[in-house]
Short mmCIF file of C-alpha atoms and ligand atoms in Angstrom, two decimals:
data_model
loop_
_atom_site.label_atom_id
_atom_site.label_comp_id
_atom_site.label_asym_id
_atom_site.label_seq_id
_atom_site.Cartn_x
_atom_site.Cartn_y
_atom_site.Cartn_z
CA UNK A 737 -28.87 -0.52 -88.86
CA UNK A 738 -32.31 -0.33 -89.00
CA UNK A 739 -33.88 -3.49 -90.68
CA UNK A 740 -37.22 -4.01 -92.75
CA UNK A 741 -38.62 -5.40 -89.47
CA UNK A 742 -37.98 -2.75 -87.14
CA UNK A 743 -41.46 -1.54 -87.01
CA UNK A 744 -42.58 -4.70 -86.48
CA UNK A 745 -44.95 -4.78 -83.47
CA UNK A 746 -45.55 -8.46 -81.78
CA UNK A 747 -47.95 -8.84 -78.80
CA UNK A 748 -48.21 -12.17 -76.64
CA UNK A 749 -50.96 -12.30 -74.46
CA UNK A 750 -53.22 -15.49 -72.99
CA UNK A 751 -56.25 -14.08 -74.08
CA UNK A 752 -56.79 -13.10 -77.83
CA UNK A 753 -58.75 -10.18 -80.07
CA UNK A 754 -61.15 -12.86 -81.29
CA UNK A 755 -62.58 -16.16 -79.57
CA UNK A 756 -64.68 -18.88 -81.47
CA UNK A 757 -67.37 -20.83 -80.18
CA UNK A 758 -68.96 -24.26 -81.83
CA UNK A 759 -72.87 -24.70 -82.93
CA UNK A 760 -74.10 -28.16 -82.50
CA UNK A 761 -74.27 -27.81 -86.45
CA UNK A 762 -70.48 -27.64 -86.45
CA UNK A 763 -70.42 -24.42 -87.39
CA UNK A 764 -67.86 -21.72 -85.92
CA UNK A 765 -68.86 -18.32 -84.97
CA UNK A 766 -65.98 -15.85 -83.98
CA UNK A 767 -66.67 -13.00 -81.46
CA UNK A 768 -64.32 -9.95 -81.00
CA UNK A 769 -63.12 -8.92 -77.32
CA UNK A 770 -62.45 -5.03 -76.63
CA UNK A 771 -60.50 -3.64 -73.73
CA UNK A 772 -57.34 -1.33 -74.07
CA UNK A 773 -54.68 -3.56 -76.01
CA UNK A 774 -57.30 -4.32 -79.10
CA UNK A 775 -57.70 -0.47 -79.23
CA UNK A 776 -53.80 0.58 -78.29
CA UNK A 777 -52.91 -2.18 -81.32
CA UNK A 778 -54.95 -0.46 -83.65
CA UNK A 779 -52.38 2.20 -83.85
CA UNK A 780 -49.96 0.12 -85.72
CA UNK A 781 -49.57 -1.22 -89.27
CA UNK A 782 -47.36 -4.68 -89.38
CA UNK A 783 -48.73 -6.70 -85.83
CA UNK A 784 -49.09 -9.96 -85.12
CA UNK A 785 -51.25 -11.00 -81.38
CA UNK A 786 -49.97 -14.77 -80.30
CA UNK A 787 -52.75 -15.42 -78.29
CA UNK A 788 -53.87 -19.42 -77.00
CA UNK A 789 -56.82 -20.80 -77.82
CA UNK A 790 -58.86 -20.98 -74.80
CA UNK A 791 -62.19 -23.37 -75.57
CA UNK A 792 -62.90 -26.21 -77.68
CA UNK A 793 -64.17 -23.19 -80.73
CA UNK A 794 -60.74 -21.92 -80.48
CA UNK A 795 -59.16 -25.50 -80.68
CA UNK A 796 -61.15 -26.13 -83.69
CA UNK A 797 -61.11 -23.11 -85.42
CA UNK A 798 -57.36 -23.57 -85.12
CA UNK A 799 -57.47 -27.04 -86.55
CA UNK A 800 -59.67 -25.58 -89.51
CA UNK A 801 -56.95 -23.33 -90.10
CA UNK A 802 -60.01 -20.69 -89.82
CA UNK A 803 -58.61 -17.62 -88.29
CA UNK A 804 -57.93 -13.97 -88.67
CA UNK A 805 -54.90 -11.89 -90.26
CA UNK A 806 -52.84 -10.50 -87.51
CA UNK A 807 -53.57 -13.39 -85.21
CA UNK A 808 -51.91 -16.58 -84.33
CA UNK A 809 -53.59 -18.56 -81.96
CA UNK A 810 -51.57 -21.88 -80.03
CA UNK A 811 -53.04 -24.83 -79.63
CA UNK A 812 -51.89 -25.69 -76.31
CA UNK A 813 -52.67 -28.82 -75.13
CA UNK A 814 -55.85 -28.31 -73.30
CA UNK A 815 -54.02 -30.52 -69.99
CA UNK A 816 -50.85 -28.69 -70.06
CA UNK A 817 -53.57 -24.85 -70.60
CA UNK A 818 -55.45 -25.94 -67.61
CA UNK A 819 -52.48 -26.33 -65.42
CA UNK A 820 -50.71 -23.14 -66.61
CA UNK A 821 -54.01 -21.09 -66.73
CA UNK A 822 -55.74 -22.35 -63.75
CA UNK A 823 -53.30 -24.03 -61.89
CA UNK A 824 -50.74 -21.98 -61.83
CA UNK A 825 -51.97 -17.86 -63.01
CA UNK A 826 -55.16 -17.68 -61.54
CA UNK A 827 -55.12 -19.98 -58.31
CA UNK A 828 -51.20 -18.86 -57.31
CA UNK A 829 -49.73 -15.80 -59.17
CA UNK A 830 -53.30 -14.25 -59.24
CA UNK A 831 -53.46 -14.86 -55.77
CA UNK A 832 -49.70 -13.37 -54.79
CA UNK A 833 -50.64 -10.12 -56.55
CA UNK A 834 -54.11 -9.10 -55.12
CA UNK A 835 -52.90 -10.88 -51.53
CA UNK A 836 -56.10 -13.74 -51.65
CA UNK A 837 -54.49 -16.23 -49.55
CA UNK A 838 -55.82 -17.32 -46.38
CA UNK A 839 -52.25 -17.69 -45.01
CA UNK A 840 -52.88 -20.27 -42.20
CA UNK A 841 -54.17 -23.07 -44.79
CA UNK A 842 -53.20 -21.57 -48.28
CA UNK A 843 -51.25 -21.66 -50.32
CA UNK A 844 -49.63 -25.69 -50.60
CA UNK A 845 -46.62 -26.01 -53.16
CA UNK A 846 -46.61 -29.61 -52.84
CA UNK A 847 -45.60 -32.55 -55.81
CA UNK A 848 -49.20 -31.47 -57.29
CA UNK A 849 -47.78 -28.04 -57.74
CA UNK A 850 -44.59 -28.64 -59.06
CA UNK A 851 -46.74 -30.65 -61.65
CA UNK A 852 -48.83 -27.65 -62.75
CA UNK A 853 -45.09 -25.49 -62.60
CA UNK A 854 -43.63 -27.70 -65.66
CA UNK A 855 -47.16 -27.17 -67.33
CA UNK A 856 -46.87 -23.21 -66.90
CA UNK A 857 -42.80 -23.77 -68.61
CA UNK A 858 -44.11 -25.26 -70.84
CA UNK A 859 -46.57 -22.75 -72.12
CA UNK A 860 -44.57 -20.00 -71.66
CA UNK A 861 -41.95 -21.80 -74.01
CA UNK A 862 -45.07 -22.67 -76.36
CA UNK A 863 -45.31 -18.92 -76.77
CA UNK A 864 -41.52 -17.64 -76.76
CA UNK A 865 -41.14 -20.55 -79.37
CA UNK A 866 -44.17 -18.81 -81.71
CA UNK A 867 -42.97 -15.48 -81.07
CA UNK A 868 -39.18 -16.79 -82.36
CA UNK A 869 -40.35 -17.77 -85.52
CA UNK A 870 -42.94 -15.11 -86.47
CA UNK A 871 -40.53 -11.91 -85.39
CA UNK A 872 -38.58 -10.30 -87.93
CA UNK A 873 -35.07 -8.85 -87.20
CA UNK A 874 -34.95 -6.38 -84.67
CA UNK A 875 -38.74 -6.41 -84.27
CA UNK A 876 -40.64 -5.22 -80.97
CA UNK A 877 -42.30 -7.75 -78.86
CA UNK A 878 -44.55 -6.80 -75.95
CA UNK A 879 -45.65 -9.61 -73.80
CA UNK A 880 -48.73 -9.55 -71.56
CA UNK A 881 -49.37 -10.44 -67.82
CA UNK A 882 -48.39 -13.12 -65.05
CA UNK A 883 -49.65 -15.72 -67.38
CA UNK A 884 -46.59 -15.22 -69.24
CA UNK A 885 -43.82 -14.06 -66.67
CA UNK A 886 -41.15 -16.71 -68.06
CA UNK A 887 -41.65 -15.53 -72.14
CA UNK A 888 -39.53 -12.52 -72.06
CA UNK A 889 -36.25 -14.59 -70.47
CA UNK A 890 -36.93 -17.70 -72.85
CA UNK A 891 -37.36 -15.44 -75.99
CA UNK A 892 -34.29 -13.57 -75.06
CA UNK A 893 -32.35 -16.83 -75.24
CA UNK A 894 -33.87 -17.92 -78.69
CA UNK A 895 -33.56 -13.96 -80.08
CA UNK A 896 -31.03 -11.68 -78.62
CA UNK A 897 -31.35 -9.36 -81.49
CA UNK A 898 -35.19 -8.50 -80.31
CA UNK A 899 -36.92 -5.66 -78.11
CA UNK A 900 -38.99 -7.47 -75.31
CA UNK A 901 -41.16 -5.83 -73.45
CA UNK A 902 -43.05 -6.95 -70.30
CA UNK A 903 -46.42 -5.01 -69.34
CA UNK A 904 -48.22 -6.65 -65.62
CA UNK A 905 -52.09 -5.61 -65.80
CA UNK A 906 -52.24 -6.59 -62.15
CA UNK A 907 -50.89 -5.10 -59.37
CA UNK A 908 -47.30 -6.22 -57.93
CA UNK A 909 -47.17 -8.51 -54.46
CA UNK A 910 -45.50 -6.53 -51.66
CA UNK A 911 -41.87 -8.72 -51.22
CA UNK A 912 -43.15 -10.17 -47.90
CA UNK A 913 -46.10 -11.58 -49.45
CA UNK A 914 -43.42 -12.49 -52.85
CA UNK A 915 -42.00 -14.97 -50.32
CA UNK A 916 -44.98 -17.37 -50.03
CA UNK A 917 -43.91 -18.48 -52.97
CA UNK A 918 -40.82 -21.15 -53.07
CA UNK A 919 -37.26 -19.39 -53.64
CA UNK A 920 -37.00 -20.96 -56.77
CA UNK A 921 -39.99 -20.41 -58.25
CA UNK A 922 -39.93 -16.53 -57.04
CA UNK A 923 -36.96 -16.13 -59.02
CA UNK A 924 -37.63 -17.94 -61.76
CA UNK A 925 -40.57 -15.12 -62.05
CA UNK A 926 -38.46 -12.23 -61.52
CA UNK A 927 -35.81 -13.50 -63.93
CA UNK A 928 -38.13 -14.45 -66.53
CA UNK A 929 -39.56 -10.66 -66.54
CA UNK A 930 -35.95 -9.64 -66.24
CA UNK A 931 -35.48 -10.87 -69.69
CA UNK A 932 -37.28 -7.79 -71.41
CA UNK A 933 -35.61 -4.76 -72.36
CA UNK A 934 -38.09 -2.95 -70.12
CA UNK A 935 -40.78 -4.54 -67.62
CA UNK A 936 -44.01 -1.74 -67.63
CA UNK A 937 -46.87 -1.54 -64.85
CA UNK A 938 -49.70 0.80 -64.26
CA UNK A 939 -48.72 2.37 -61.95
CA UNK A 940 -45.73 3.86 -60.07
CA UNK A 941 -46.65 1.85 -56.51
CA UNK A 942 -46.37 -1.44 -58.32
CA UNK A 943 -43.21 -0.87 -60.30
CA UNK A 944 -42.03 -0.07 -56.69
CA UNK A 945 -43.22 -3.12 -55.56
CA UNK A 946 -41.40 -5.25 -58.79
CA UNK A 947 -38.32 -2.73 -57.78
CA UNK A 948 -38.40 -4.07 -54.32
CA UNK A 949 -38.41 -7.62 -55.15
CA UNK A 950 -35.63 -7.76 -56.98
CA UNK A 951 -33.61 -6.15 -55.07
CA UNK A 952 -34.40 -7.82 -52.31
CA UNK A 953 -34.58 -11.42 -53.69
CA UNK A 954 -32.20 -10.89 -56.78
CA UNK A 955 -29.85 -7.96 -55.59
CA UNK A 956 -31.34 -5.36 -59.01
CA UNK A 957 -33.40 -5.35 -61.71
CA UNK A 958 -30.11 -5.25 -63.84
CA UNK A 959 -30.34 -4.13 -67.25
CA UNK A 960 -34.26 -4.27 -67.58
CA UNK A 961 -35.58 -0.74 -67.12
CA UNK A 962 -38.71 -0.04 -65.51
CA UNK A 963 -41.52 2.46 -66.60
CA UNK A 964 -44.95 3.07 -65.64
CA UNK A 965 -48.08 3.90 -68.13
CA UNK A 966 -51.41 4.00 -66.49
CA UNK A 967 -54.28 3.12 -69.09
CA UNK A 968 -56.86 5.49 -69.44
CA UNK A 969 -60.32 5.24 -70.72
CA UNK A 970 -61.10 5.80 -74.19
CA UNK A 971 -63.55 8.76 -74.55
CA UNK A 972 -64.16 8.97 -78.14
CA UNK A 973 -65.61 5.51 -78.09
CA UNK A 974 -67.45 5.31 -75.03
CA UNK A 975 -69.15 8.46 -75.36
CA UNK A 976 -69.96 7.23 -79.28
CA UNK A 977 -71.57 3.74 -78.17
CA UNK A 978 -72.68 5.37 -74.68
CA UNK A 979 -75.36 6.89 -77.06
CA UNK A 980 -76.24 4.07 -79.27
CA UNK A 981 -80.19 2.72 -79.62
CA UNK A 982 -79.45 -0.85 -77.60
CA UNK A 983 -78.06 1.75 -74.40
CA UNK A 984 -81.14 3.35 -74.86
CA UNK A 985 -83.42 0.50 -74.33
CA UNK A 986 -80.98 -1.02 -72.03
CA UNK A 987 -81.58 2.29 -69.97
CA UNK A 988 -85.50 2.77 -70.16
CA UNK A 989 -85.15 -1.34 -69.41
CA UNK A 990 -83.27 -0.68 -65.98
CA UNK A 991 -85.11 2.80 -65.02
CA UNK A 992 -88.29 0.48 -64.71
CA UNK A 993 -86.22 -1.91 -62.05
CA UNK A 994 -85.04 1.04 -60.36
CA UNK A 995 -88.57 2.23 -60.10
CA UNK A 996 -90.07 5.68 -58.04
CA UNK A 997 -90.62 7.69 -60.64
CA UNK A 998 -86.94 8.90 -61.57
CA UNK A 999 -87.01 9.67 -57.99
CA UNK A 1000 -84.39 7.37 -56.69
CA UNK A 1001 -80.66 7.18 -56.57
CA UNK A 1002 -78.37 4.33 -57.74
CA UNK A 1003 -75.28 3.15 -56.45
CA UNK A 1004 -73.66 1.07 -59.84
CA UNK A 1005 -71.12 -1.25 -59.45
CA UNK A 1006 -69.83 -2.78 -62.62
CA UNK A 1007 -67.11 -6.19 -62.23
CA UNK A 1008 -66.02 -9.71 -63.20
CA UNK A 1009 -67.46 -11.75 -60.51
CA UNK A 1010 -64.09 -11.84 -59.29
CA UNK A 1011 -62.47 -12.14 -55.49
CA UNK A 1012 -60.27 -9.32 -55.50
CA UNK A 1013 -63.05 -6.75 -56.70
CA UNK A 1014 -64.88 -7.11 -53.21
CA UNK A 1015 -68.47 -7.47 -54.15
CA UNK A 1016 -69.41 -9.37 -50.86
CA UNK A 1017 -68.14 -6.63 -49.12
CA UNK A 1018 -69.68 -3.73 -51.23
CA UNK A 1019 -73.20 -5.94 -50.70
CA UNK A 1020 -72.38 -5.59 -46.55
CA UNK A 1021 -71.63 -1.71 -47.09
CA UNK A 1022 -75.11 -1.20 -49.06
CA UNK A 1023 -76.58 -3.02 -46.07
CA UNK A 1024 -75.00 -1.41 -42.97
CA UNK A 1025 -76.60 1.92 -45.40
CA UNK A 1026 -80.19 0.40 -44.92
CA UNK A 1027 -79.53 -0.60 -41.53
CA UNK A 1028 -77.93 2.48 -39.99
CA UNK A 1029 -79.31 5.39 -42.44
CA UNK A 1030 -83.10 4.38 -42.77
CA UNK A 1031 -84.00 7.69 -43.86
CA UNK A 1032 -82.14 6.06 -47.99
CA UNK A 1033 -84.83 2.61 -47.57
CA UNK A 1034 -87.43 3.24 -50.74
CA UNK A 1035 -85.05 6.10 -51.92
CA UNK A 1036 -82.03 4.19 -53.41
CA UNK A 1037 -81.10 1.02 -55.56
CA UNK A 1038 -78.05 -0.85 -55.92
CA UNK A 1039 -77.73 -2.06 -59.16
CA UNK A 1040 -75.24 -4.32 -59.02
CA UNK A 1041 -73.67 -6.47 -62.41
CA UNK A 1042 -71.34 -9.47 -61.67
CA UNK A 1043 -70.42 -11.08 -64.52
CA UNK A 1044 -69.43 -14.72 -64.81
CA UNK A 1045 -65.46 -15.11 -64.43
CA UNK A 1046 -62.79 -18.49 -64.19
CA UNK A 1047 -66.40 -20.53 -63.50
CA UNK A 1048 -63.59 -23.31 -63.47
CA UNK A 1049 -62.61 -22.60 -60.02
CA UNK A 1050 -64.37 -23.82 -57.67
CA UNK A 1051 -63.53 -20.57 -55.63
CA UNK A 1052 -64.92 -17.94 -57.50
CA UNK A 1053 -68.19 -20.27 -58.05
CA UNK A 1054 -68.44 -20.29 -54.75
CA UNK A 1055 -68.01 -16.33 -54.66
CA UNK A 1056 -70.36 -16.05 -57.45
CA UNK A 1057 -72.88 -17.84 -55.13
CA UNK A 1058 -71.90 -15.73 -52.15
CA UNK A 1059 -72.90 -12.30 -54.04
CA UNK A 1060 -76.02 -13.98 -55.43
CA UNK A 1061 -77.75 -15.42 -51.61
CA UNK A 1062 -76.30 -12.19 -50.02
CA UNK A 1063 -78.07 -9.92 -52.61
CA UNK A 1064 -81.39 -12.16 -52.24
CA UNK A 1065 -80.99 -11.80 -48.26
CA UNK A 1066 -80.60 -8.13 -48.60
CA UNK A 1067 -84.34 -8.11 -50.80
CA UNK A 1068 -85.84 -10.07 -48.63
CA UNK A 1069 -84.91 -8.18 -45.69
CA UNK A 1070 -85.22 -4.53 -46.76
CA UNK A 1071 -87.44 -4.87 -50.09
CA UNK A 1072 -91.05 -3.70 -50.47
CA UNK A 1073 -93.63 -4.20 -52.70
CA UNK A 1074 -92.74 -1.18 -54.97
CA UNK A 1075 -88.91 -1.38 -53.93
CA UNK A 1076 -86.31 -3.65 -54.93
CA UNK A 1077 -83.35 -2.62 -52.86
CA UNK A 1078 -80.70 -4.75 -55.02
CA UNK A 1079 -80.91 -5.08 -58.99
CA UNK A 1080 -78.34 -8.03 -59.14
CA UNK A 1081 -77.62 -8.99 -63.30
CA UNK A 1082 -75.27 -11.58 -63.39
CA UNK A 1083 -74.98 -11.79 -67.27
CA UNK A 1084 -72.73 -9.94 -69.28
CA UNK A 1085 -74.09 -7.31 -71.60
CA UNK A 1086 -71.91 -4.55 -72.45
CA UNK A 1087 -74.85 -2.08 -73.59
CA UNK A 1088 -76.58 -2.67 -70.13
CA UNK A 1089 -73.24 -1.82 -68.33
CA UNK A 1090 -73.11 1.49 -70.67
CA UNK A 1091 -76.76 1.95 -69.49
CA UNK A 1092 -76.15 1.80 -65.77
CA UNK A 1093 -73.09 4.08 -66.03
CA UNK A 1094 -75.37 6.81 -67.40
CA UNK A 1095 -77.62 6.48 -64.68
CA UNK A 1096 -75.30 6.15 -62.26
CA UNK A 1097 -75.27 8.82 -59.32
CA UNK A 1098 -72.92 6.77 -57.48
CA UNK A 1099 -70.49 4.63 -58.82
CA UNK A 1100 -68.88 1.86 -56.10
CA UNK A 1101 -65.23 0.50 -57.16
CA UNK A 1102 -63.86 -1.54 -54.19
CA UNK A 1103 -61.47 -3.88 -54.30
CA UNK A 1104 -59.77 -5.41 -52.24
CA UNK A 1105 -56.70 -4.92 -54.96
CA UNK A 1106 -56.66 -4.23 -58.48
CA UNK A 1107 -53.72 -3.18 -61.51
CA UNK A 1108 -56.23 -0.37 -62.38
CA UNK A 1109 -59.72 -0.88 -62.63
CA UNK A 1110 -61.09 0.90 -65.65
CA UNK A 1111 -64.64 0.98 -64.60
CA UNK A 1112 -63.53 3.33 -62.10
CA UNK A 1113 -61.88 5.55 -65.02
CA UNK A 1114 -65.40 5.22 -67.49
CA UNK A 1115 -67.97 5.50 -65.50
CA UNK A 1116 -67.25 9.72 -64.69
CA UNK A 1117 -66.72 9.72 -68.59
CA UNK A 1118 -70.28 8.74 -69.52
CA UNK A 1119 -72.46 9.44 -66.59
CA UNK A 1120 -74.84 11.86 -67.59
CA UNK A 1121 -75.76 13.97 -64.40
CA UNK A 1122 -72.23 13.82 -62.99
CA UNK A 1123 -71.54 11.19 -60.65
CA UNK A 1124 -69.80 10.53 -56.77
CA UNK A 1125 -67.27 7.87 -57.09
CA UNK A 1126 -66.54 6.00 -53.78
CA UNK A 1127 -63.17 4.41 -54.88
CA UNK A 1128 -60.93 1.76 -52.72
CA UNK A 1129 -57.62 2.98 -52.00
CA UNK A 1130 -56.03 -0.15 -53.09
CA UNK A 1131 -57.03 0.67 -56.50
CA UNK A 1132 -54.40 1.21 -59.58
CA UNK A 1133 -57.33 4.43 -60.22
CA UNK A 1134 -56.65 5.42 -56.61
CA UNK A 1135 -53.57 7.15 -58.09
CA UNK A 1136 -54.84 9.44 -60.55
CA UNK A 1137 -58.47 9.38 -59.02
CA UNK A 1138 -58.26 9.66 -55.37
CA UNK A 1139 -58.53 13.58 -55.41
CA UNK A 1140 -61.57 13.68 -56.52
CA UNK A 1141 -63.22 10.69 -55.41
CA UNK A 1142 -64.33 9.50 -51.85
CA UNK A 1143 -61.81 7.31 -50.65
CA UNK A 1144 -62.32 4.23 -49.25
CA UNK A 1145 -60.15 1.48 -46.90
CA UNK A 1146 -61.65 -1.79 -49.23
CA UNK A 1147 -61.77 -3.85 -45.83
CA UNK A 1148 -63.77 -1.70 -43.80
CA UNK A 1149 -67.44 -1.89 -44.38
CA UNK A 1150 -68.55 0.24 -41.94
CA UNK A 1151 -66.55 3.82 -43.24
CA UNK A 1152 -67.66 2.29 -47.35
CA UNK A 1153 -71.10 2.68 -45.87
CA UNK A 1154 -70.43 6.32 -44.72
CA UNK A 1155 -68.32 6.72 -47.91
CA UNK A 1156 -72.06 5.43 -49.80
CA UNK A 1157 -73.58 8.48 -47.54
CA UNK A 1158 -71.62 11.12 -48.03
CA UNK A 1159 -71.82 10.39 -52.10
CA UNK A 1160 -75.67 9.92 -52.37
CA UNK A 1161 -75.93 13.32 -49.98
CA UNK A 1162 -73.68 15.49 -51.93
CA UNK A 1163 -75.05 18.34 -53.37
CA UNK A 1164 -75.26 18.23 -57.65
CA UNK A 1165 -72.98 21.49 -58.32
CA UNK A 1166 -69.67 19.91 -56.15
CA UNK A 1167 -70.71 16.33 -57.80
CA UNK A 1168 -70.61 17.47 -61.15
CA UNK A 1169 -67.80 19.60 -60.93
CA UNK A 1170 -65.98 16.42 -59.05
CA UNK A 1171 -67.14 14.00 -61.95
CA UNK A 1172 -65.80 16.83 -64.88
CA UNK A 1173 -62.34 16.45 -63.07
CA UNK A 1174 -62.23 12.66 -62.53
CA UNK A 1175 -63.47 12.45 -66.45
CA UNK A 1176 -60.48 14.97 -67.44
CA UNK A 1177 -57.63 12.53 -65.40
CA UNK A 1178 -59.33 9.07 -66.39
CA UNK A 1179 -58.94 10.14 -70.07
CA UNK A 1180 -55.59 11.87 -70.08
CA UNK A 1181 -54.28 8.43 -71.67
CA UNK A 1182 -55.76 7.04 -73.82
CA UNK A 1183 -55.46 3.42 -75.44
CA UNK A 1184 -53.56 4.43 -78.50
CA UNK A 1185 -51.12 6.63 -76.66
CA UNK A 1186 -51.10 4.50 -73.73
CA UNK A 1187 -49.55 1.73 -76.58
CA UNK A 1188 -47.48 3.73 -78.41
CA UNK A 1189 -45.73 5.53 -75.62
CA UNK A 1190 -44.61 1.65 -74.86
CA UNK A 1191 -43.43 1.17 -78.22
CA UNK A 1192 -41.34 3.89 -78.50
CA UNK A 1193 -39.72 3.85 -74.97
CA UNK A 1194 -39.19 0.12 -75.78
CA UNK A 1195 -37.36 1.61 -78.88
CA UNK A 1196 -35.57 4.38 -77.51
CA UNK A 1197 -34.28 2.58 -73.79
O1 F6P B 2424 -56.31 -7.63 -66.23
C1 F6P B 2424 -55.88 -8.83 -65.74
C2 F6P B 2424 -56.52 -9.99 -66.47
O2 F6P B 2424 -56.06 -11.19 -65.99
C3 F6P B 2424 -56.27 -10.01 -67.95
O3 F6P B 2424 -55.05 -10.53 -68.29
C4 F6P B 2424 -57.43 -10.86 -68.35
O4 F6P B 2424 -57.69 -10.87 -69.69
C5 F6P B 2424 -58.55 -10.31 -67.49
O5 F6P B 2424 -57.92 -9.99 -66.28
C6 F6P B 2424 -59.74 -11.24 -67.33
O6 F6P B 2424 -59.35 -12.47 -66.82
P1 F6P B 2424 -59.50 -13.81 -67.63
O7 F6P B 2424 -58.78 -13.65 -68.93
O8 F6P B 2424 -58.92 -14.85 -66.74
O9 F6P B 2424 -60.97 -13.99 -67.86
#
């Protein structure tokens, strides 16, 4: 029977469509986030996002009982967030994924992280508690990321009659690296996604990985079925706002840093100031280019934009400072009056990252790890003379992308700086007709379809 409900379309994720922040007036002003599940959502009628609140605007905002339709936002106490959110996903399950440890001295699971473990149950059960009460009969829930790896199991137990779906944004630890973590804790991960209908990732190598674990750790993946839907970029509105006024001045703004006349190249890099996206190294790379190819000094720029990310860790402020005295050492060293070899903006602006993608003749997406990385998949959709992308290997892109980009091993800083070579010397017809392919695969799902392809197979397995 199908009931009133059916369509119903529930998403869970940590991080909401909307976040508040708090004037020293008192007042509240909201501001709306983008990325690929706002967009993919938009496809659907009757949705609710449970999302936490994240800040002190969200806490109040949810104590005003201001808010929008379609959202519910928890108000998780802020202790028991911390722990869960930086405790536990970001400083341990982030780290599994992308492989960040430094094995002979990290990780610890002492009494201090058993602590922040009951913190992350409880969360999760804040959220498979919300997601009980709001669903309708039969309706489809799709819940989002490590942050949440114990809703689908705990929901199951409070509604059997719903379709749970899991979706992991990052990649999937290799079952050796799984094992850091404590037995019990490992499984309670890989049960707790086992509790949805059907456990999505981006791409095939870490479903394999997912696959791998539980087999090895769990003996299957039992009745949970397993799919793969790689995000693509979304054309229509990049292209749109690629060509708005503020990208204009944001590009006329960043040609005058760039300097020489129109006559120099970029390299663009575009990222969260985050550890796995290997800026440091990328900074080394653009270096050993100066150092080794002398005849690019004067006739390229990096333009580099690292933009503030989990500034509660002490870790990635750390990193943050890293890129910043590397990218000042590199000026110092290489820089002339007339030349600034590395355009470092550390402050988010989404116009000025539109802006650098158009003027990008190289676009540099190295991490060390990473579920996809989208920047790899828009920048060959915008750029407007047809750019080289040097892309890591250890990418989620790498899958669809590696044909037509130059490939690189993230680790090796010496072959990314011949990668960086080979891209700025390539000649403009095999470029363009490179970027025209990479544009074609980055966009052959799009946001919408990327969504409702989930839906429906969550429907239909
Ligand atoms: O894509 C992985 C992810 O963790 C998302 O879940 C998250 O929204 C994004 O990266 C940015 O991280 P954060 O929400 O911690 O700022």
């Amino acid at each position: 029977m199908v009931s009133e409900h059916a369509a119903q379309v529930l998403v869970a994720s940590n991080r909401g469509p909307v976040s508040y922040s708090l004037s020293e007036d008192g007042s509240l002003a909201s501001k709306r986030g983008g990325g690929g599940l706002v967009s993919g959502l938009s496809a659907v009628d009757d949705k609710l996002w449970v999302c936490a609140a994240l800040g002190d605007g969200d806490r109040e905002a949810v104590r005003r009982g201001v808010g929008e339709p379609g959202v519910r936002m928890l108000d998780i106490d802020a202790d028991v967030h911390a722990d869960a959110y930086n405790g536990i996903a970001n400083s341990v399950l982030w780290f599994v994924h992308h492989l960040l440890y430094q094995t002979p001295v990290e990780p610890v699971f002492d009494a201090e992280f058993r602590r922040q473990w009951a913190s992350y149950e409880t969360y999760n059960r804040a959220f498979a508690e919300a997601l009980a009460e709001e669903a309708g009969p039969g309706a489809a829930v799709l819940v989002q990321d490590y942050h949440l790896a114990l809703v689908p199991g705990l929901l199951r137990e409070l509604r059997p009659d719903l379709r749970i779906g899991h979706f992991s944004h990052t990649p999937w630890a290799p079952v050796d690296y799984f094992r850091l973590l404590p037995d019990d804790i490992g499984e309670q991960l890989l049960r707790g996604i086992l509790g949805a209908d059907r456990a999505a990732f981006l791409t095939r190598r870490w479903a394999d990985a997912f696959i791998s674990c539980c087999t090895e750790i769990l003996g299957g993946t039992g009745r949970t079925r397993i799919g793969v839907h790689g995000l693509g970029a979304d054309a229509e509105f990049l292209r749109r706002r690629a060509h708005e006024a503020d990208v204009d001045d944001r590009m006329a703004a960043l040609r005058e840093q760039v300097g020489g006349d129109g006559d120099r190249r970029t390299i663009v890099r575009v990222d969260r100031t985050e550890l796995s996206k290997n800026i440091v190294r990328g900074l080394h790379a653009y270096r050993a280019l100066l150092d080794t190819r002398p005849e690019w000094r004067e006739r390229v720029v990096h333009v580099a934009f690292a933009y503030p990310s989990r500034q509660d860790l002490a870790v990635y402020r750390e990193y943050t400072a890293a890129v910043q005295t590397l990218a000042d050492e590199i000026n110092a060293t290489y820089g002339t009056p007339g030349w600034t070899p590395v355009v470092l903006h550390v402050k988010d602006d989404f116009a000025r990252s539109l802006a650098a993608y158009r003027l990008a003749d190289v676009a540099l997406v190295n991490p060390i790890r990473d579920g996809m990385n989208l920047v790899a998949k828009e920048v060959p959709v915008v750029s407007d003379r047809g750019c080289v992308l040097v892309l890591s290997r250890e990418a989620g892109a790498h899958e669809e992308l590696g044909a037509d980009a130059i490939v690189v091993n993230p680790y090796d800083v010496t072959a990314t700086a011949a990668a960086l070579h080979e891209a700025l010397s390539m000649e403009s017809g095999e470029r363009a007709e490179r970027c025209e392919r990479l544009a074609a695969a980055a966009t052959a799902l799009p946001p919408q379809q990327w969504f409702l392809d989930q839906l429906e197979a969550l429907r239909r397995d």
